[in-house]
Amino acid sequence: MQASPDTHGAGPATTAQGAPVAQSGAASLPEVRATALWLAAHGVPVFPLTVAGKTPATAAGFKDATTDPDVIARWWTRRPYNVGISTGPARLAVLDLDTPNHGQHDQGQYDQGGAVRAARASALLGAWATEPGVIDGADVLAVLAARAGQPVPLETRTVRTPSGGTHLYFLAPHPLPSTCGRLGPMIDTRAMGGYVVAPPSRTAAGGYQTINPAPPAPLPGWLLDALTPAPPAGASRPGPAVRRTAAARGPVTDPYVFAAFENEVDAVLAARPGTRNDALNRAAYALGQFIAAGRLNESMAIDALTIAAEHIGLSPAETARTIASGLAAAEHTPRHDTDRDSTRGPDAGRRP
């Protein structure tokens, strides 16, 4: 059963006739409902955020994200919940470029010379504050692009946040972790295990606005390299062939399948010496059952498992053989269930 949004005891906001009423600082119910349904129709899993807020309105948060139009219609029936996008299942990597204004809703607090804003920027930027002209995350990204000899990646879907920050949407060729400051100060990323607020959601500080409606572009290679976790000592970094763009394969729209997908990849990454080949075989078998049921893209699963295996030091030949063996064993045992307590296989010791 899909989770219901938490109304915190308030109940639906309606008129005496039962119609939804506007709430201060909230988005329009018809607009957010239409947006949620449109995103879902395009394979982007969504979930409700609190009215005029950014925190999840369901118990499991982004893990409740779905593309099921019936569930979405029920969620957005009475209350104008903001719209959250679960970035991992959507195959998105969103760059969150912050500003010194983040969290500062009263612009009048800044003096005419901008001393308060400048001081806050300096504190947030640290050593980067000595870079000429750098005052926010967008400036840091520009410097990083220049250092990489690449253009600033602005030709993609772009959203302006209420604080004046920027969200740049990109398609990730393989699962990436969400990060905080990994690229540089005032730059976070939302990918696996993360979410972003979608326009036309609104908070007390203002609304989220799409300023470039272009489709998300593939994540530039130099950013992909910077965001891909470093392999352990002695292991190779994934090569270009393994990292090839998977945008055309589409997202994982079933949140249960995606949770299982994440669990299996994590299990391979956590495997200890002496258990790594077995962990990879088990993961390939588990994901192979979803592939056999038509619930998971085979190329996406192979790419993710290959990357994980190479990160833990398995050779390309051993990795390919083990994945192929696990997938072949699962061909005749398709997994259609959604029971999180059902076993993965005859000797499975871990469950999604």
mmCIF file of C-alpha atoms in Angstrom, residues 28-179:
data_model
loop_
_atom_site.group_PDB
_atom_site.id
_atom_site.type_symbol
_atom_site.label_atom_id
_atom_site.label_comp_id
_atom_site.label_asym_id
_atom_site.label_seq_id
_atom_site.Cartn_x
_atom_site.Cartn_y
_atom_site.Cartn_z
ATOM 1 C CA SER A 28 -1.802 26.360 -6.677
ATOM 2 C CA LEU A 29 -3.272 22.883 -6.208
ATOM 3 C CA PRO A 30 -4.205 22.447 -9.909
ATOM 4 C CA GLU A 31 -0.674 23.492 -10.922
ATOM 5 C CA VAL A 32 1.241 21.180 -8.599
ATOM 6 C CA ARG A 33 -1.101 18.280 -9.334
ATOM 7 C CA ALA A 34 -0.696 18.792 -13.091
ATOM 8 C CA THR A 35 3.076 19.034 -12.685
ATOM 9 C CA ALA A 36 3.262 15.833 -10.644
ATOM 10 C CA LEU A 37 1.182 13.943 -13.209
ATOM 11 C CA TRP A 38 3.202 15.359 -16.126
ATOM 12 C CA LEU A 39 6.507 14.370 -14.549
ATOM 13 C CA ALA A 40 5.223 10.880 -13.785
ATOM 14 C CA ALA A 41 3.981 10.472 -17.355
ATOM 15 C CA HIS A 42 7.543 11.199 -18.477
ATOM 16 C CA GLY A 43 9.011 8.547 -16.187
ATOM 17 C CA VAL A 44 10.061 10.815 -13.321
ATOM 18 C CA PRO A 45 9.041 9.465 -9.880
ATOM 19 C CA VAL A 46 7.482 12.118 -7.627
ATOM 20 C CA PHE A 47 6.284 12.361 -4.043
ATOM 21 C CA PRO A 48 4.580 15.070 -1.946
ATOM 22 C CA LEU A 49 6.440 17.626 0.139
ATOM 23 C CA THR A 50 4.768 19.624 2.889
ATOM 24 C CA VAL A 51 2.535 22.501 1.863
ATOM 25 C CA ALA A 52 4.758 25.562 1.344
ATOM 26 C CA GLY A 53 7.706 23.490 2.570
ATOM 27 C CA LYS A 54 10.597 21.327 1.416
ATOM 28 C CA THR A 55 10.339 18.345 3.767
ATOM 29 C CA PRO A 56 8.626 15.077 2.751
ATOM 30 C CA ALA A 57 4.933 14.748 3.553
ATOM 31 C CA THR A 58 5.062 10.930 3.695
ATOM 32 C CA ALA A 59 6.820 8.739 6.221
ATOM 33 C CA ALA A 60 9.360 7.259 3.797
ATOM 34 C CA GLY A 61 9.968 10.480 1.898
ATOM 35 C CA PHE A 62 11.639 10.078 -1.489
ATOM 36 C CA LYS A 63 11.417 6.293 -1.129
ATOM 37 C CA ASP A 64 7.643 6.679 -1.607
ATOM 38 C CA ALA A 65 8.156 8.355 -4.997
ATOM 39 C CA THR A 66 6.069 6.840 -7.767
ATOM 40 C CA THR A 67 4.894 7.312 -11.345
ATOM 41 C CA ASP A 68 1.487 5.746 -10.640
ATOM 42 C CA PRO A 69 -1.093 8.363 -11.726
ATOM 43 C CA ASP A 70 -3.771 6.975 -9.415
ATOM 44 C CA VAL A 71 -1.550 7.331 -6.351
ATOM 45 C CA ILE A 72 -0.480 10.812 -7.445
ATOM 46 C CA ALA A 73 -4.075 11.900 -8.016
ATOM 47 C CA ARG A 74 -4.965 10.780 -4.488
ATOM 48 C CA TRP A 75 -1.992 12.588 -2.976
ATOM 49 C CA TRP A 76 -2.849 15.877 -4.678
ATOM 50 C CA THR A 77 -6.630 15.805 -4.174
ATOM 51 C CA ARG A 78 -7.200 18.369 -1.406
ATOM 52 C CA ARG A 79 -3.914 19.934 -0.336
ATOM 53 C CA PRO A 80 -1.407 21.799 -2.534
ATOM 54 C CA TYR A 81 1.606 19.726 -1.560
ATOM 55 C CA ASN A 82 4.854 20.803 -3.127
ATOM 56 C CA VAL A 83 6.342 18.351 -5.625
ATOM 57 C CA GLY A 84 9.488 16.373 -4.853
ATOM 58 C CA ILE A 85 11.506 14.528 -7.508
ATOM 59 C CA SER A 86 13.414 11.433 -6.391
ATOM 60 C CA THR A 87 16.595 12.016 -8.382
ATOM 61 C CA GLY A 88 18.101 8.526 -8.187
ATOM 62 C CA PRO A 89 15.285 6.563 -9.857
ATOM 63 C CA ALA A 90 14.904 9.384 -12.395
ATOM 64 C CA ARG A 91 18.561 8.857 -13.417
ATOM 65 C CA LEU A 92 19.232 12.501 -12.605
ATOM 66 C CA ALA A 93 22.238 14.275 -11.150
ATOM 67 C CA VAL A 94 21.206 17.788 -10.132
ATOM 68 C CA LEU A 95 23.827 20.417 -9.318
ATOM 69 C CA ASP A 96 22.579 22.681 -6.519
ATOM 70 C CA LEU A 97 24.437 25.998 -6.780
ATOM 71 C CA ASP A 98 23.978 27.921 -3.554
ATOM 72 C CA THR A 99 24.137 31.649 -2.825
ATOM 73 C CA PRO A 100 25.022 33.646 0.306
ATOM 74 C CA ASN A 101 21.294 34.421 0.519
ATOM 75 C CA HIS A 102 20.414 30.778 1.255
ATOM 76 C CA GLY A 103 18.116 30.708 4.270
ATOM 77 C CA GLN A 104 18.061 34.502 4.492
ATOM 78 C CA HIS A 105 14.526 35.490 3.541
ATOM 79 C CA ASP A 106 14.663 39.081 4.739
ATOM 80 C CA GLN A 107 16.711 40.863 2.104
ATOM 81 C CA GLY A 108 16.528 44.045 4.189
ATOM 82 C CA GLN A 109 19.053 42.604 6.598
ATOM 83 C CA TYR A 110 21.850 43.369 4.123
ATOM 84 C CA ASP A 111 23.366 46.841 4.414
ATOM 85 C CA GLN A 112 23.915 49.102 1.431
ATOM 86 C CA GLY A 113 27.523 48.046 1.014
ATOM 87 C CA GLY A 114 26.608 44.358 1.110
ATOM 88 C CA ALA A 115 28.992 43.763 4.009
ATOM 89 C CA VAL A 116 26.831 41.083 5.640
ATOM 90 C CA ARG A 117 26.400 39.196 2.381
ATOM 91 C CA ALA A 118 30.113 39.456 1.625
ATOM 92 C CA ALA A 119 31.032 38.193 5.088
ATOM 93 C CA ARG A 120 28.671 35.251 4.780
ATOM 94 C CA ALA A 121 30.020 34.412 1.324
ATOM 95 C CA SER A 122 33.565 34.509 2.670
ATOM 96 C CA ALA A 123 32.662 32.138 5.499
ATOM 97 C CA LEU A 124 30.947 29.705 3.134
ATOM 98 C CA LEU A 125 33.666 29.792 0.498
ATOM 99 C CA GLY A 126 36.653 29.334 2.803
ATOM 100 C CA ALA A 127 39.872 29.364 0.778
ATOM 101 C CA TRP A 128 37.835 29.927 -2.385
ATOM 102 C CA ALA A 129 37.031 33.447 -1.139
ATOM 103 C CA THR A 130 40.453 34.537 -2.439
ATOM 104 C CA GLU A 131 39.462 33.646 -6.019
ATOM 105 C CA PRO A 132 38.665 36.890 -7.883
ATOM 106 C CA GLY A 133 34.942 37.412 -8.409
ATOM 107 C CA VAL A 134 33.843 34.225 -6.630
ATOM 108 C CA ILE A 135 30.871 34.840 -4.335
ATOM 109 C CA ASP A 136 28.550 31.865 -4.873
ATOM 110 C CA GLY A 137 28.227 28.319 -6.182
ATOM 111 C CA ALA A 138 27.738 29.427 -9.784
ATOM 112 C CA ASP A 139 31.081 31.237 -9.630
ATOM 113 C CA VAL A 140 32.777 28.158 -8.162
ATOM 114 C CA LEU A 141 31.369 26.029 -11.005
ATOM 115 C CA ALA A 142 32.696 28.519 -13.557
ATOM 116 C CA VAL A 143 36.192 28.294 -12.053
ATOM 117 C CA LEU A 144 36.043 24.486 -12.001
ATOM 118 C CA ALA A 145 34.993 24.437 -15.660
ATOM 119 C CA ALA A 146 37.845 26.781 -16.591
ATOM 120 C CA ARG A 147 40.344 24.594 -14.740
ATOM 121 C CA ALA A 148 39.038 21.570 -16.654
ATOM 122 C CA GLY A 149 39.284 23.465 -19.938
ATOM 123 C CA GLN A 150 35.551 23.027 -20.478
ATOM 124 C CA PRO A 151 32.612 25.405 -20.959
ATOM 125 C CA VAL A 152 30.325 26.092 -18.022
ATOM 126 C CA PRO A 153 27.549 23.485 -18.448
ATOM 127 C CA LEU A 154 24.518 25.743 -18.632
ATOM 128 C CA GLU A 155 22.738 24.261 -21.672
ATOM 129 C CA THR A 156 20.398 22.022 -19.721
ATOM 130 C CA ARG A 157 17.176 22.201 -17.720
ATOM 131 C CA THR A 158 17.649 24.966 -15.162
ATOM 132 C CA VAL A 159 15.560 25.950 -12.143
ATOM 133 C CA ARG A 160 15.870 29.084 -9.998
ATOM 134 C CA THR A 161 15.273 28.488 -6.285
ATOM 135 C CA PRO A 162 13.548 30.952 -3.919
ATOM 136 C CA SER A 163 16.914 31.957 -2.411
ATOM 137 C CA GLY A 164 18.310 32.835 -5.837
ATOM 138 C CA GLY A 165 20.264 29.604 -6.173
ATOM 139 C CA THR A 166 20.281 27.402 -9.249
ATOM 140 C CA HIS A 167 19.482 23.753 -9.952
ATOM 141 C CA LEU A 168 21.121 22.326 -13.088
ATOM 142 C CA TYR A 169 19.540 19.025 -14.175
ATOM 143 C CA PHE A 170 21.695 16.374 -15.883
ATOM 144 C CA LEU A 171 21.220 12.748 -16.891
ATOM 145 C CA ALA A 172 23.613 10.394 -15.096
ATOM 146 C CA PRO A 173 25.021 7.447 -17.089
ATOM 147 C CA HIS A 174 25.273 5.326 -13.954
ATOM 148 C CA PRO A 175 24.271 5.651 -10.285
ATOM 149 C CA LEU A 176 26.079 8.469 -8.497
ATOM 150 C CA PRO A 177 25.980 9.400 -4.812
ATOM 151 C CA SER A 178 24.492 12.662 -3.612
ATOM 152 C CA THR A 179 27.257 14.949 -2.370
#
